[in-house]
Amino acid sequence: MEGADSERKEAGFKQRTPVDEARRICRDATLERRDDPPTGTETVPLERADGRVLAAPIDAARNVPHYRRAAMDGYAVRAGDTFGASERSPEVLRIGDRDGPVDPGSAVRVHTGSALPDGADAVVMIEHVEELADVGELEVGDAVAEGENVAPIGEDVEADQRLYEAGHRLRPSDLGLLRSVGYGRLEVAQRPTVGVIPTGEELVESDPGPGEVIETNGLTVSRMVERWGADATYRDVVTDDAESLRVAIQRDLTKDVVVTTGGSSVGERDLLPEVIDDLGEVLVHGVGLKPGHPVCLGIVEDTPVLALPGYPVACIVNAVQFLRPTLRWLEGTTPDPHPTTQAVLERKIPSEPGTRTFARVQLEEREGEDGPAFAATPTRASGSGVLSSVALADGWVVVDDGLEGIPAGETVAVQDWESHP
């Protein structure tokens, strides 16, 4: 082991795994010998299911509406009684009891959503009638066809209709629909659990002295985990000691994922790859992306262990590229693409062939020939340790592995990676 470690440290990262291949390796290892979904399932009250992932398909338990209802305010009628009616030659109908049926030649007042009275088959809109209250009659100035202004049974949803497949992430509108068809509890995938372990002897919580740095990566990653629909346990800082790192990882093997920050490269204090390999297996160490190629992806006792780089921007980029999809795989879904904004690039973005570059940009809305348009300006602070370059940016532009940068003037897609769960 020591000889292999020494060779790796001397060689550095001459061979870097492409991002897509590294993600595939991580996915295969995550899902191997796991149930579907790997996290298991639980039943939750409907009102607590927003953002959760359905564990099974859902069919409508009943019709919506389950009765014929008025689609407009007006009068329920028999359509045949209005035949030939017009403003110049209205049909006169008798105003019936609101709680009674619609007999031939009569009409009953209804409101939008109310049940259609027995005997009625259409509704005349209130705008097309003249009430003659003193004689209990109604002048109808518009003929209606059978079924007009009436919502039939099952117009919204039919009983036994397939509404959602397993793997659907629930939204507030979904919850309203599911309640309307009779559901009060839902079977969903359990939220993945994540142990977040910041590492590094230089990290402190506050008041840093010379050579010390305030811990931010663990905070950032744990909040990202929560936003992505998982439960994070944010641990105290662990120093750069092999035994301490070993104990910290083993403690969190009860979680679905273990994430460390810092100590993932090839320096003397970068001990995590060796610790992970000793406890389990390193799957990938060194990925063709920038910033953040010294990421280490491993598996220990069937638990994915992601060692993210210590530089803040590199840590965030790798969390989005590997941790986010891992959480999706664990809950039985796949990651949705990030929303993008099309913009014209103001300055060239350099990149190396074989490296996928994530260039932080700021957006500015401008008036173009065809209306409002956006310009994207790369942030001048581009180092992977400059946290403000990502925190103050509006997104990033992804330069694909096969490109040698993107020239100024090109239209690019700016990914808003932070706003999407």
CSV table of C-alpha atoms in Angstrom, one decimal:
chain,number,residue,atom,x,y,z
A,1,MET,CA,0.0,0.0,0.0
A,2,GLU,CA,2.7,2.5,1.0
A,3,GLY,CA,4.6,1.9,-2.3
A,4,ALA,CA,1.5,2.4,-4.4
A,5,ASP,CA,0.6,5.6,-2.4
A,6,SER,CA,4.1,6.9,-3.0
A,7,GLU,CA,3.9,6.3,-6.7
A,8,ARG,CA,0.6,8.0,-6.9
A,9,LYS,CA,1.8,11.0,-5.1
A,10,GLU,CA,4.8,11.3,-7.3
A,11,ALA,CA,2.8,10.9,-10.5
A,12,GLY,CA,0.1,13.4,-9.5
A,13,PHE,CA,-2.9,13.3,-11.9
A,14,LYS,CA,-1.4,12.5,-15.3
A,15,GLN,CA,-4.5,10.4,-16.0
A,16,ARG,CA,-7.8,12.0,-15.2
A,17,THR,CA,-11.1,10.2,-15.6
A,18,PRO,CA,-13.6,12.0,-17.9
A,19,VAL,CA,-16.6,13.4,-16.0
A,20,ASP,CA,-19.2,11.3,-17.6
A,21,GLU,CA,-17.2,8.1,-17.1
A,22,ALA,CA,-16.6,9.0,-13.4
A,23,ARG,CA,-20.3,9.6,-12.9
A,24,ARG,CA,-21.2,6.3,-14.5
A,25,ILE,CA,-18.7,4.4,-12.2
A,26,CYS,CA,-20.1,6.2,-9.2
A,27,ARG,CA,-23.7,5.4,-10.3
A,28,ASP,CA,-23.0,1.7,-10.9
A,29,ALA,CA,-21.3,1.3,-7.5
A,30,THR,CA,-24.1,3.2,-5.7
A,31,LEU,CA,-26.9,1.1,-7.2
A,32,GLU,CA,-25.1,-2.3,-7.1
A,33,ARG,CA,-26.8,-4.8,-4.8
A,34,ARG,CA,-29.3,-2.2,-3.7
A,35,ASP,CA,-33.1,-2.3,-3.6
A,36,ASP,CA,-35.2,0.1,-5.7
A,37,PRO,CA,-35.2,2.7,-4.3
A,38,PRO,CA,-32.0,2.0,-2.4
A,39,THR,CA,-33.1,4.2,0.5
A,40,GLY,CA,-36.3,2.2,1.2
A,41,THR,CA,-39.8,3.7,1.5
A,42,GLU,CA,-42.1,5.2,4.0
A,43,THR,CA,-45.6,6.4,4.2
A,44,VAL,CA,-46.2,10.1,5.0
A,45,PRO,CA,-49.2,12.4,5.4
A,46,LEU,CA,-50.1,14.2,2.1
A,47,GLU,CA,-49.4,17.6,3.5
A,48,ARG,CA,-45.8,16.6,4.3
A,49,ALA,CA,-45.1,15.1,0.9
A,50,ASP,CA,-44.1,18.2,-1.0
A,51,GLY,CA,-40.7,17.5,-2.7
A,52,ARG,CA,-40.8,13.8,-1.9
A,53,VAL,CA,-40.5,11.1,-4.6
A,54,LEU,CA,-43.3,8.6,-5.1
A,55,ALA,CA,-42.3,5.0,-4.5
A,56,ALA,CA,-45.2,3.5,-6.5
A,57,PRO,CA,-47.5,4.5,-9.3
A,58,ILE,CA,-50.7,6.3,-8.3
A,59,ASP,CA,-54.1,5.9,-9.9
A,60,ALA,CA,-57.2,8.1,-9.2
A,61,ALA,CA,-59.4,6.6,-6.6
A,62,ARG,CA,-62.5,8.5,-7.8
A,63,ASN,CA,-63.9,10.8,-10.4
A,64,VAL,CA,-63.3,14.5,-10.2
A,65,PRO,CA,-65.8,16.0,-10.3
A,66,HIS,CA,-67.9,13.1,-8.9
A,67,TYR,CA,-71.1,14.9,-9.9
A,68,ARG,CA,-72.4,17.0,-12.9
A,69,ARG,CA,-71.7,20.6,-11.9
A,70,ALA,CA,-72.4,24.0,-13.3
A,71,ALA,CA,-69.5,25.6,-15.0
A,72,MET,CA,-71.0,29.1,-14.9
A,73,ASP,CA,-73.2,31.2,-12.8
A,74,GLY,CA,-76.7,31.2,-14.3
A,75,TYR,CA,-79.8,29.1,-14.6
A,76,ALA,CA,-80.0,25.3,-15.1
A,77,VAL,CA,-82.4,24.4,-17.8
A,78,ARG,CA,-83.5,21.8,-20.2
A,79,ALA,CA,-81.6,22.7,-23.4
A,80,GLY,CA,-84.7,22.0,-25.6
A,81,ASP,CA,-86.7,24.7,-23.7
A,82,THR,CA,-84.3,27.3,-25.0
A,83,PHE,CA,-84.4,26.3,-28.7
A,84,GLY,CA,-84.8,29.5,-30.9
A,85,ALA,CA,-84.2,31.9,-28.0
A,86,SER,CA,-82.5,35.2,-28.9
A,87,GLU,CA,-82.3,38.7,-27.5
A,88,ARG,CA,-85.1,39.9,-29.8
A,89,SER,CA,-87.2,36.9,-29.2
A,90,PRO,CA,-86.5,35.4,-25.7
A,91,GLU,CA,-87.9,32.2,-24.4
A,92,VAL,CA,-89.9,32.6,-21.2
A,93,LEU,CA,-89.3,30.0,-18.5
A,94,ARG,CA,-90.7,29.6,-15.0
A,95,ILE,CA,-88.2,30.1,-12.1
A,96,GLY,CA,-88.2,26.9,-10.1
A,97,ASP,CA,-87.4,26.1,-6.5
A,98,ARG,CA,-83.6,26.1,-5.9
A,99,ASP,CA,-83.8,22.8,-4.1
A,100,GLY,CA,-86.1,21.2,-6.6
A,101,PRO,CA,-85.7,19.5,-10.1
A,102,VAL,CA,-85.8,21.3,-13.4
A,103,ASP,CA,-89.2,20.4,-14.8
A,104,PRO,CA,-90.1,21.1,-18.5
A,105,GLY,CA,-90.5,24.9,-19.0
A,106,SER,CA,-88.7,25.8,-15.8
A,107,ALA,CA,-85.2,27.0,-14.8
A,108,VAL,CA,-83.3,26.8,-11.4
A,109,ARG,CA,-80.6,29.3,-10.2
A,110,VAL,CA,-77.1,27.7,-10.0
A,111,HIS,CA,-73.6,29.0,-9.1
A,112,THR,CA,-70.3,27.9,-10.6
A,113,GLY,CA,-69.4,24.5,-9.1
A,114,SER,CA,-72.9,23.7,-7.7
A,115,ALA,CA,-74.5,20.4,-8.5
A,116,LEU,CA,-76.7,20.4,-11.6
A,117,PRO,CA,-80.4,19.8,-10.5
A,118,ASP,CA,-82.2,16.7,-11.7
A,119,GLY,CA,-83.8,17.2,-15.1
A,120,ALA,CA,-81.4,19.8,-16.2
A,121,ASP,CA,-78.8,19.2,-19.0
A,122,ALA,CA,-77.4,22.8,-19.6
A,123,VAL,CA,-76.8,26.1,-18.0
A,124,VAL,CA,-77.7,29.5,-19.4
A,125,MET,CA,-75.1,32.2,-18.3
A,126,ILE,CA,-76.5,34.9,-16.0
A,127,GLU,CA,-75.6,37.5,-18.6
A,128,HIS,CA,-78.1,36.1,-21.1
A,129,VAL,CA,-81.2,36.1,-18.9
A,130,GLU,CA,-83.6,38.8,-17.6
A,131,GLU,CA,-85.3,37.9,-14.3
A,132,LEU,CA,-88.9,38.9,-14.0
A,133,ALA,CA,-89.0,38.5,-10.2
A,134,ASP,CA,-92.4,40.0,-9.7
A,135,VAL,CA,-94.0,37.2,-11.8
A,136,GLY,CA,-91.5,34.5,-11.1
A,137,GLU,CA,-90.4,34.2,-14.7
A,138,LEU,CA,-87.2,34.3,-16.7
A,139,GLU,CA,-86.5,35.6,-20.2
A,140,VAL,CA,-83.8,33.6,-21.8
A,141,GLY,CA,-82.0,35.5,-24.6
A,142,ASP,CA,-79.6,32.8,-25.8
A,143,ALA,CA,-80.2,29.2,-26.9
A,144,VAL,CA,-77.9,26.6,-25.3
A,145,ALA,CA,-77.1,23.1,-26.4
A,146,GLU,CA,-77.2,20.0,-24.3
A,147,GLY,CA,-74.2,19.9,-22.0
A,148,GLU,CA,-73.3,23.5,-22.5
A,149,ASN,CA,-71.7,25.2,-19.5
A,150,VAL,CA,-71.9,21.9,-17.6
A,151,ALA,CA,-68.8,20.0,-16.3
A,152,PRO,CA,-69.5,16.3,-16.6
A,153,ILE,CA,-68.5,13.6,-14.1
A,154,GLY,CA,-64.8,12.9,-14.4
A,155,GLU,CA,-64.1,16.0,-16.6
A,156,ASP,CA,-61.0,16.8,-14.5
A,157,VAL,CA,-59.9,13.2,-13.5
A,158,GLU,CA,-61.5,9.8,-14.3
A,159,ALA,CA,-61.5,7.1,-11.7
A,160,ASP,CA,-58.6,4.6,-12.1
A,161,GLN,CA,-56.8,7.1,-14.4
A,162,ARG,CA,-53.0,6.8,-14.0
A,163,LEU,CA,-51.8,10.1,-12.5
A,164,TYR,CA,-48.1,9.6,-11.7
A,165,GLU,CA,-45.5,7.0,-12.1
A,166,ALA,CA,-43.0,5.9,-9.4
A,167,GLY,CA,-40.1,8.3,-9.3
A,168,HIS,CA,-42.2,11.4,-9.7
A,169,ARG,CA,-41.1,14.3,-7.5
A,170,LEU,CA,-44.2,15.8,-5.9
A,171,ARG,CA,-45.1,19.5,-6.2
A,172,PRO,CA,-47.8,21.5,-4.4
A,173,SER,CA,-50.1,21.2,-7.4
A,174,ASP,CA,-49.7,17.5,-7.3
A,175,LEU,CA,-50.7,17.4,-3.6
A,176,GLY,CA,-53.9,19.3,-4.4
A,177,LEU,CA,-54.8,16.9,-7.2
A,178,LEU,CA,-54.1,13.8,-5.0
A,179,ARG,CA,-56.3,15.1,-2.2
A,180,SER,CA,-59.1,15.8,-4.7
A,181,VAL,CA,-59.1,12.1,-5.8
A,182,GLY,CA,-59.1,10.7,-2.3
A,183,TYR,CA,-55.5,10.4,-1.0
A,184,GLY,CA,-54.5,11.3,2.5
A,185,ARG,CA,-51.2,9.4,2.8
A,186,LEU,CA,-48.6,8.5,0.2
A,187,GLU,CA,-45.8,6.0,-0.1
A,188,VAL,CA,-42.6,7.8,-0.9
A,189,ALA,CA,-38.9,7.1,-1.1
A,190,GLN,CA,-37.0,7.8,2.2
A,191,ARG,CA,-34.9,10.8,2.1
A,192,PRO,CA,-31.2,9.9,1.6
A,193,THR,CA,-29.0,10.5,4.7
A,194,VAL,CA,-25.6,12.1,4.3
A,195,GLY,CA,-22.7,12.5,6.8
A,196,VAL,CA,-20.8,15.7,5.9
A,197,ILE,CA,-17.2,15.6,7.4
A,198,PRO,CA,-15.0,18.7,7.0
A,199,THR,CA,-11.3,17.8,7.3
A,200,GLY,CA,-8.1,19.8,7.8
A,201,GLU,CA,-5.9,20.8,10.7
A,202,GLU,CA,-6.0,24.4,9.5
A,203,LEU,CA,-9.8,24.8,9.8
A,204,VAL,CA,-11.4,26.8,12.7
A,205,GLU,CA,-14.9,28.0,13.4
A,206,SER,CA,-14.1,31.7,14.0
A,207,ASP,CA,-11.2,34.2,14.6
A,208,PRO,CA,-8.6,32.6,12.3
A,209,GLY,CA,-5.0,33.2,13.0
A,210,PRO,CA,-2.1,33.1,10.5
A,211,GLY,CA,-2.4,29.9,8.5
A,212,GLU,CA,-5.9,29.2,9.7
A,213,VAL,CA,-9.0,29.2,7.6
A,214,ILE,CA,-12.7,29.4,8.7
A,215,GLU,CA,-14.6,26.2,7.9
A,216,THR,CA,-17.1,26.9,5.1
A,217,ASN,CA,-17.1,23.7,2.9
A,218,GLY,CA,-19.0,21.5,5.3
A,219,LEU,CA,-21.6,24.2,5.9
A,220,THR,CA,-22.1,24.8,2.2
A,221,VAL,CA,-22.3,21.1,1.3
A,222,SER,CA,-24.7,20.3,4.2
A,223,ARG,CA,-27.1,23.0,3.1
A,224,MET,CA,-26.9,21.9,-0.5
A,225,VAL,CA,-27.7,18.4,0.6
A,226,GLU,CA,-30.8,19.7,2.4
A,227,ARG,CA,-31.9,21.7,-0.6
A,228,TRP,CA,-31.5,18.6,-2.8
A,229,GLY,CA,-34.0,16.7,-0.6
A,230,ALA,CA,-31.7,14.7,1.7
A,231,ASP,CA,-31.0,14.8,5.4
A,232,ALA,CA,-27.5,16.1,6.3
A,233,THR,CA,-25.5,15.5,9.5
A,234,TYR,CA,-22.9,18.3,9.6
A,235,ARG,CA,-20.0,17.0,11.7
A,236,ASP,CA,-17.2,18.8,13.5
A,237,VAL,CA,-13.9,19.3,11.8
A,238,VAL,CA,-11.6,16.3,11.7
A,239,THR,CA,-7.8,16.9,11.7
A,240,ASP,CA,-5.4,15.5,9.1
A,241,ASP,CA,-4.7,12.2,10.9
A,242,ALA,CA,-5.3,8.8,9.3
A,243,GLU,CA,-6.8,7.2,12.3
A,244,SER,CA,-9.1,10.1,13.1
A,245,LEU,CA,-10.3,10.1,9.5
A,246,ARG,CA,-10.9,6.4,9.6
A,247,VAL,CA,-13.0,6.6,12.7
A,248,ALA,CA,-15.0,9.5,11.3
A,249,ILE,CA,-15.8,7.7,8.0
A,250,GLN,CA,-16.7,4.5,9.9
A,251,ARG,CA,-19.0,6.4,12.2
A,252,ASP,CA,-21.1,7.6,9.3
A,253,LEU,CA,-21.3,4.3,7.4
A,254,THR,CA,-24.9,4.1,8.8
A,255,LYS,CA,-25.7,6.9,6.4
A,256,ASP,CA,-26.5,6.5,2.7
A,257,VAL,CA,-23.6,8.6,1.6
A,258,VAL,CA,-20.4,9.9,3.4
A,259,VAL,CA,-19.0,13.2,2.1
A,260,THR,CA,-15.7,14.6,3.2
A,261,THR,CA,-14.2,18.0,2.3
A,262,GLY,CA,-10.5,18.6,1.9
A,263,GLY,CA,-7.6,16.2,1.9
A,264,SER,CA,-8.4,14.6,-1.4
A,265,SER,CA,-5.4,15.5,-3.5
A,266,VAL,CA,-1.9,14.1,-3.5
A,267,GLY,CA,0.0,16.2,-1.0
A,268,GLU,CA,1.5,15.0,2.3
A,269,ARG,CA,-1.6,15.9,4.2
A,270,ASP,CA,-4.1,14.5,1.7
A,271,LEU,CA,-4.7,11.2,3.5
A,272,LEU,CA,-8.3,10.5,2.5
A,273,PRO,CA,-7.7,8.5,-0.7
A,274,GLU,CA,-5.5,6.1,1.3
A,275,VAL,CA,-8.0,5.8,4.1
A,276,ILE,CA,-10.9,5.2,1.8
A,277,ASP,CA,-8.9,2.6,-0.1
A,278,ASP,CA,-7.9,0.9,3.1
A,279,LEU,CA,-11.5,0.7,4.4
A,280,GLY,CA,-13.0,-0.2,1.0
A,281,GLU,CA,-12.2,0.8,-2.6
A,282,VAL,CA,-11.2,3.9,-4.4
A,283,LEU,CA,-13.2,3.9,-7.7
A,284,VAL,CA,-11.9,7.2,-9.2
A,285,HIS,CA,-9.2,9.6,-8.1
A,286,GLY,CA,-8.7,12.6,-10.3
A,287,VAL,CA,-11.4,13.7,-12.8
A,288,GLY,CA,-11.1,15.8,-15.9
A,289,LEU,CA,-12.9,18.9,-14.7
A,290,LYS,CA,-11.8,22.3,-13.6
A,291,PRO,CA,-11.9,23.6,-11.0
A,292,GLY,CA,-11.7,20.5,-8.8
A,293,HIS,CA,-9.9,17.6,-10.5
A,294,PRO,CA,-8.6,16.1,-7.2
A,295,VAL,CA,-11.9,14.6,-6.3
A,296,CYS,CA,-11.9,11.0,-4.9
A,297,LEU,CA,-14.9,8.7,-5.3
A,298,GLY,CA,-15.0,5.4,-3.4
A,299,ILE,CA,-17.2,2.8,-1.9
A,300,VAL,CA,-16.9,1.4,1.7
A,301,GLU,CA,-19.2,-1.4,2.9
A,302,ASP,CA,-21.7,-0.6,0.0
A,303,THR,CA,-21.7,3.1,1.1
A,304,PRO,CA,-20.6,5.7,-1.4
A,305,VAL,CA,-17.8,7.9,0.0
A,306,LEU,CA,-17.1,11.2,-1.9
A,307,ALA,CA,-14.0,13.0,-0.9
A,308,LEU,CA,-14.4,16.6,-2.3
A,309,PRO,CA,-11.5,19.0,-2.7
A,310,GLY,CA,-10.8,21.6,-0.1
A,311,TYR,CA,-10.8,24.6,-2.3
A,312,PRO,CA,-14.3,26.1,-1.9
A,313,VAL,CA,-15.2,26.5,-5.6
A,314,ALA,CA,-13.8,23.0,-6.5
A,315,CYS,CA,-15.8,21.6,-3.6
A,316,ILE,CA,-19.0,23.1,-4.9
A,317,VAL,CA,-18.4,22.1,-8.5
A,318,ASN,CA,-17.8,18.5,-7.5
A,319,ALA,CA,-20.8,18.4,-5.1
A,320,VAL,CA,-23.0,19.4,-8.0
A,321,GLN,CA,-21.5,17.0,-10.4
A,322,PHE,CA,-21.3,13.9,-8.2
A,323,LEU,CA,-23.1,14.3,-4.9
A,324,ARG,CA,-26.3,15.7,-6.4
A,325,PRO,CA,-26.7,12.8,-8.9
A,326,THR,CA,-25.8,10.3,-6.2
A,327,LEU,CA,-28.7,11.5,-4.0
A,328,ARG,CA,-31.0,11.2,-7.0
A,329,TRP,CA,-29.9,7.6,-7.8
A,330,LEU,CA,-30.5,6.7,-4.1
A,331,GLU,CA,-34.1,7.9,-4.2
A,332,GLY,CA,-34.8,6.1,-7.5
A,333,THR,CA,-34.7,9.1,-9.8
A,334,THR,CA,-32.3,10.8,-12.2
A,335,PRO,CA,-31.0,14.4,-11.9
A,336,ASP,CA,-33.1,17.0,-13.7
A,337,PRO,CA,-31.1,19.4,-15.9
A,338,HIS,CA,-30.4,22.8,-14.5
A,339,PRO,CA,-32.4,25.8,-15.8
A,340,THR,CA,-30.3,27.9,-18.2
A,341,THR,CA,-30.2,31.4,-19.6
A,342,GLN,CA,-29.0,32.1,-23.1
A,343,ALA,CA,-26.4,34.9,-23.2
A,344,VAL,CA,-23.7,36.4,-25.4
A,345,LEU,CA,-20.2,35.8,-24.0
A,346,GLU,CA,-18.4,39.1,-23.3
A,347,ARG,CA,-14.9,37.6,-22.9
A,348,LYS,CA,-13.2,34.4,-24.0
A,349,ILE,CA,-13.4,31.4,-21.7
A,350,PRO,CA,-10.1,29.4,-21.9
A,351,SER,CA,-10.1,25.6,-21.4
A,352,GLU,CA,-7.9,22.6,-22.0
A,353,PRO,CA,-9.0,19.8,-24.3
A,354,GLY,CA,-9.9,16.8,-22.2
A,355,THR,CA,-11.1,19.0,-19.3
A,356,ARG,CA,-14.6,20.0,-18.6
A,357,THR,CA,-14.5,23.6,-17.4
A,358,PHE,CA,-17.1,25.3,-15.2
A,359,ALA,CA,-16.6,29.1,-15.8
A,360,ARG,CA,-18.4,31.4,-13.4
A,361,VAL,CA,-20.2,34.3,-15.0
A,362,GLN,CA,-22.3,37.3,-14.2
A,363,LEU,CA,-25.3,38.2,-16.2
A,364,GLU,CA,-26.4,41.6,-17.4
A,365,GLU,CA,-29.7,42.3,-19.1
A,366,ARG,CA,-29.4,44.6,-22.1
A,367,GLU,CA,-31.8,45.9,-24.8
A,368,GLY,CA,-31.2,44.1,-28.1
A,369,GLU,CA,-32.6,44.5,-31.6
A,370,ASP,CA,-35.3,41.9,-30.8
A,371,GLY,CA,-36.0,42.9,-27.3
A,372,PRO,CA,-34.2,42.2,-23.9
A,373,ALA,CA,-31.1,40.0,-24.1
A,374,PHE,CA,-28.4,38.9,-21.7
A,375,ALA,CA,-24.6,39.3,-21.7
A,376,ALA,CA,-22.4,36.9,-19.7
A,377,THR,CA,-19.1,38.2,-18.3
A,378,PRO,CA,-16.7,35.7,-16.8
A,379,THR,CA,-15.7,36.6,-13.2
A,380,ARG,CA,-12.2,37.9,-13.0
A,381,ALA,CA,-11.5,36.0,-9.9
A,382,SER,CA,-11.3,32.5,-11.4
A,383,GLY,CA,-9.2,30.6,-8.9
A,384,SER,CA,-10.8,27.5,-7.2
A,385,GLY,CA,-10.1,29.0,-3.8
A,386,VAL,CA,-12.0,32.3,-4.5
A,387,LEU,CA,-15.4,31.5,-3.0
A,388,SER,CA,-16.8,34.9,-4.0
A,389,SER,CA,-16.3,34.0,-7.7
A,390,VAL,CA,-19.2,31.5,-7.4
A,391,ALA,CA,-21.2,33.1,-4.5
A,392,LEU,CA,-21.4,36.4,-6.4
A,393,ALA,CA,-21.9,34.8,-9.9
A,394,ASP,CA,-25.3,34.2,-11.6
A,395,GLY,CA,-24.3,30.8,-12.8
A,396,TRP,CA,-21.6,29.0,-14.8
A,397,VAL,CA,-20.9,28.1,-18.4
A,398,VAL,CA,-19.9,24.5,-19.0
A,399,VAL,CA,-17.1,24.2,-21.6
A,400,ASP,CA,-17.3,20.6,-22.9
A,401,ASP,CA,-14.3,18.3,-22.7
A,402,GLY,CA,-13.6,18.5,-26.4
A,403,LEU,CA,-13.4,22.3,-26.7
A,404,GLU,CA,-10.4,24.6,-26.4
A,405,GLY,CA,-12.4,27.3,-24.8
A,406,ILE,CA,-15.3,29.4,-26.1
A,407,PRO,CA,-14.5,32.7,-27.9
A,408,ALA,CA,-16.1,36.0,-27.1
A,409,GLY,CA,-19.3,36.8,-28.9
A,410,GLU,CA,-20.6,33.2,-28.8
A,411,THR,CA,-24.1,32.5,-27.4
A,412,VAL,CA,-23.7,30.3,-24.4
A,413,ALA,CA,-26.1,28.6,-21.9
A,414,VAL,CA,-25.6,29.8,-18.3
A,415,GLN,CA,-26.5,27.1,-15.8
A,416,ASP,CA,-28.4,28.3,-12.8
A,417,TRP,CA,-27.1,25.4,-10.8
A,418,GLU,CA,-28.0,26.8,-7.4
A,419,SER,CA,-31.7,27.5,-7.8
A,420,HIS,CA,-32.8,24.0,-8.9
A,421,PRO,CA,-33.2,21.2,-6.3
